[in-house]
Amino acid sequence: MLPLAMLTTSTAANADALTVGDQRSIRWQTSWPEQDEETCEYRFHILTAFLACESATTYNQLEVGAGFGYWTGTHLMALRRFNRPLLDRVQVHVVDGTSTVDDCLQMIVGMNGFDIPTERLSAQRAFLGAVRSGPEYGECQRKQARSPPGACSFHGGGATANKTTNACSGNMADVLSSISGDVDVMDVDIQGYEGDAFTPEALRIMEERVKAAFVAPHDNHVRMFLPNGEPNPQRQRVLKLYETFSTGVWRAICLQHPDPYGWKLGGVLGCDGVIAALNTNFYDVVVDVNGTQVRVSQKRCGERALAIPLMNPFASWPHWKEPTVERDPVYQLWGSPWAGTLNHGEAVSFMGLKFPQKVMPWQYRGHFPCYKHKAKYLAEQERAFNESTPEHLPAREGSAHGRSAREASAAEEEAHSKLSTRGLNNCFGRVMRAHVLKPECMERHNYAQGPSCSGPVPPQPAVYVLHAAHLTRRRVSLEAQLKRMCAADVTWVLCCTKEQYEAVLTDQQRLCIHPCVADNFWNPTRKPIANGTISLAMKHKAAYIDMMDRKLPSALVLEDDARLHPDLWGHLNSVRLPANATIYYVGSYTQNDNSFGAGPPHSRHAMLPGQRPTGLSVHERNNSLWPAILGGVGYVIYPPGALVLGERPIIAAADIELSIEPDTYRIDCTFDEKGRPKFSLPGTPGFRECSNRCTVRDGSGHSKTFKMGSPNPQFGPNRWLVWPDRSLGGGTHLN
């Protein structure tokens, strides 16, 4: 889960009021939005801000039908989190028929702390239709006077806007022609008049210059008939947009048909429609063979890419329920919901955007079923504020903490501003110990007490088996082997399941476990890590944590499909390693893929002199040599290794994290046209070194970078003594 408020999710405001100067305020925590059209809209703004090119010299953001600038502010929030440098180059354009649109824009920018000079804020007053005005449109805009400060109010738009305000006439082509350069993101909601404003000329300009477009057709504009019984002239023009933005250069990533009756079917409110599309002139958009998810990235700056599920109710409407909001990879980028101080009369959106409640339209206050969730949030805010009257305020002065309310508030705000740089540093181990490693997590056995173990039990390390309880064949196989080998200290790690990660942990706790995805050779596009893979990595780390808590000198870590050599104990008892050893590999992906013994005379990995345990040679691993990944089916971990790996959050699959030592292994992270690695040497034109790291940012732009680096020195024999038993099947960690 991505960035970044490390606070518990709640659907209600925190009634613990704080005094800030003479003004009462409350701590407010928002919840995930419901699966309505705004869910797709939030998703669209998170995705496009995340994928934006940080190196761009300018960044044009356009909201048409801006009202009070809700989605302009939302996109700025996303930029601040994922692409902070772009805020210094953003050009904000808003269009609306209301006369206060420029003051609303300034209000949104000011209330939310965006440092954007007025010359980069452009507001156009326009009522868009089918007629192009050309030069007259620009001349009309130049004559518009700015609205006075404090004049911002919401206007519903539509036909009445042209009658009640001094708006210019034109269409989408006029708006786009007034903007210099490409438009990075465009959000359009003009009350169903999209069918008129998107003329063939406007659509041609969009194909050439608009990178990403979001359109929100309204339910009342797809009804067959008007209230007076006449055929609805907007219907066909609006519905045509669905075809327009899912063919040609456009690839739709979210389509939702507007429901003219506001029915709630399959748990989904189907009210206003959704069209979210990416322009393939600017984006690489690759749909998988089943048409269920799509991989997206910018063509001109491919550092970031994301595989996301398609939300396309044309195929499954109205009964789609997955992906749920919390499990959607785009929302996982955002992480836990925003939390902050909410003053009297303020409203706040899911992503943390603040605005005065007085500009909230009446629909959002609960008079329309599609916005009941909005009304619910506002009611909770108002109730919490009303409950925080002076007699209910906690006594802060002279409290046990010895801090005034002002000091407490300042301390909380400072802590929030540093969540990702401070809280994420240390919370992995805390969450694992407090919320994951329950008493039932570790099942311990002594298999040296059976009838076949009547003689002396050979010295041996403690054993940790990483096991998924439903894979019973694996348990039977490995338990039988351990009994034959008289294993005296065996711990089956049964917790850290995929279900526990998904359903038991909070957003905050999941973010501590898995803050981001590292760029590496086996995942150069930072494709989201499957929850099953996260589960397996958690099991590895649970073993390290338990080993450290028990103060064990070493431990053999086995995945539950391991096949063990009968003389494994004899080999380990005769190995002599330096005191600073971190890992001793005893297995990898197959029985015969050992790299320590490759290349006569075993010179690629330095052979330790005088070491011939059970006829094998022992080598110190040279991490600069290929292959850089050895797998995690079986290895001995020592305290110097467990101490490092056991406190690090998960940013890659377990076998990758175990293997990569980024400071010595420099590998090309580029691929040819057939998807094969180039293996270019440093200095080769086009060489891009894998960074083996990732960065997360909180809502204030603070960041924390996590880097992989398996601790050295590592060792292994020239022939494996543990390997996976492929006949057992049942591997689930990639699902």
GROMACS .gro file of N, CA and C in nm, residues 592 594-609 611-613 615-622 625 716-720:
model
  102
  592ASN      N    1   2.057  -2.906  -1.016
  592ASN     CA    2   2.182  -2.899  -1.093
  592ASN      C    3   2.220  -2.760  -1.141
  594ASN      N    4   2.375  -2.520  -0.982
  594ASN     CA    5   2.470  -2.456  -0.892
  594ASN      C    6   2.571  -2.371  -0.967
  595SER      N    7   2.584  -2.244  -0.926
  595SER     CA    8   2.678  -2.154  -0.992
  595SER      C    9   2.812  -2.149  -0.920
  596PHE      N   10   2.816  -2.192  -0.793
  596PHE     CA   11   2.943  -2.189  -0.722
  596PHE      C   12   3.044  -2.285  -0.784
  597GLY      N   13   2.991  -2.396  -0.839
  597GLY     CA   14   3.082  -2.495  -0.897
  597GLY      C   15   3.101  -2.479  -1.046
  598ALA      N   16   3.053  -2.369  -1.105
  598ALA     CA   17   3.062  -2.351  -1.251
  598ALA      C   18   3.199  -2.298  -1.290
  599GLY      N   19   3.248  -2.346  -1.403
  599GLY     CA   20   3.371  -2.292  -1.459
  599GLY      C   21   3.495  -2.343  -1.391
  600PRO      N   22   3.567  -2.436  -1.453
  600PRO     CA   23   3.689  -2.489  -1.391
  600PRO      C   24   3.793  -2.378  -1.378
  601PRO      N   25   3.874  -2.379  -1.279
  601PRO     CA   26   3.868  -2.473  -1.166
  601PRO      C   27   3.790  -2.410  -1.049
  602HIS      N   28   3.664  -2.383  -1.070
  602HIS     CA   29   3.579  -2.321  -0.968
  602HIS      C   30   3.635  -2.185  -0.925
  603SER      N   31   3.683  -2.110  -1.019
  603SER     CA   32   3.753  -1.986  -0.985
  603SER      C   33   3.662  -1.864  -0.986
  604ARG      N   34   3.539  -1.878  -1.037
  604ARG     CA   35   3.452  -1.760  -1.045
  604ARG      C   36   3.412  -1.712  -0.906
  605HIS      N   37   3.385  -1.807  -0.818
  605HIS     CA   38   3.356  -1.774  -0.678
  605HIS      C   39   3.470  -1.833  -0.595
  606ALA      N   40   3.537  -1.749  -0.518
  606ALA     CA   41   3.659  -1.790  -0.449
  606ALA      C   42   3.635  -1.910  -0.358
  607MET      N   43   3.717  -2.012  -0.374
  607MET     CA   44   3.704  -2.132  -0.293
  607MET      C   45   3.780  -2.113  -0.162
  608LEU      N   46   3.714  -2.147  -0.051
  608LEU     CA   47   3.781  -2.135   0.079
  608LEU      C   48   3.882  -2.249   0.092
  609PRO      N   49   4.005  -2.218   0.129
  609PRO     CA   50   4.109  -2.323   0.137
  609PRO      C   51   4.081  -2.420   0.252
  611GLN      N   52   3.863  -2.647   0.285
  611GLN     CA   53   3.724  -2.683   0.313
  611GLN      C   54   3.679  -2.789   0.213
  612ARG      N   55   3.661  -2.915   0.261
  612ARG     CA   56   3.607  -3.021   0.176
  612ARG      C   57   3.500  -3.097   0.252
  613PRO      N   58   3.395  -3.029   0.301
  613PRO     CA   59   3.293  -3.100   0.379
  613PRO      C   60   3.217  -3.199   0.292
  615GLY      N   61   3.308  -3.406   0.091
  615GLY     CA   62   3.358  -3.414  -0.045
  615GLY      C   63   3.325  -3.294  -0.132
  616LEU      N   64   3.262  -3.193  -0.078
  616LEU     CA   65   3.227  -3.075  -0.155
  616LEU      C   66   3.322  -2.960  -0.121
  617SER      N   67   3.333  -2.866  -0.213
  617SER     CA   68   3.412  -2.745  -0.185
  617SER      C   69   3.318  -2.632  -0.144
  618VAL      N   70   3.370  -2.536  -0.068
  618VAL     CA   71   3.292  -2.423  -0.018
  618VAL      C   72   3.347  -2.296  -0.082
  619HIS      N   73   3.256  -2.209  -0.128
  619HIS     CA   74   3.296  -2.090  -0.202
  619HIS      C   75   3.231  -1.965  -0.142
  620GLU      N   76   3.306  -1.856  -0.147
  620GLU     CA   77   3.248  -1.726  -0.112
  620GLU      C   78   3.185  -1.667  -0.237
  621ARG      N   79   3.064  -1.624  -0.225
  621ARG     CA   80   2.988  -1.578  -0.341
  621ARG      C   81   3.042  -1.445  -0.393
  622ASN      N   82   3.062  -1.440  -0.524
  622ASN     CA   83   3.099  -1.316  -0.593
  622ASN      C   84   2.971  -1.258  -0.652
  625LEU      N   85   2.887  -1.154  -1.032
  625LEU     CA   86   2.879  -1.252  -1.140
  625LEU      C   87   2.736  -1.299  -1.160
  716GLY      N   88   2.847  -2.080  -0.021
  716GLY     CA   89   2.771  -2.195  -0.067
  716GLY      C   90   2.862  -2.305  -0.117
  717PRO      N   91   2.812  -2.430  -0.126
  717PRO     CA   92   2.892  -2.543  -0.176
  717PRO      C   93   2.888  -2.549  -0.328
  718ASN      N   94   2.969  -2.635  -0.386
  718ASN     CA   95   2.972  -2.647  -0.532
  718ASN      C   96   2.868  -2.747  -0.583
  719ARG      N   97   2.784  -2.802  -0.495
  719ARG     CA   98   2.673  -2.885  -0.537
  719ARG      C   99   2.561  -2.871  -0.435
  720TRP      N  100   2.439  -2.858  -0.485
  720TRP     CA  101   2.327  -2.832  -0.395
  720TRP      C  102   2.288  -2.955  -0.314
   0.00000   0.00000   0.00000
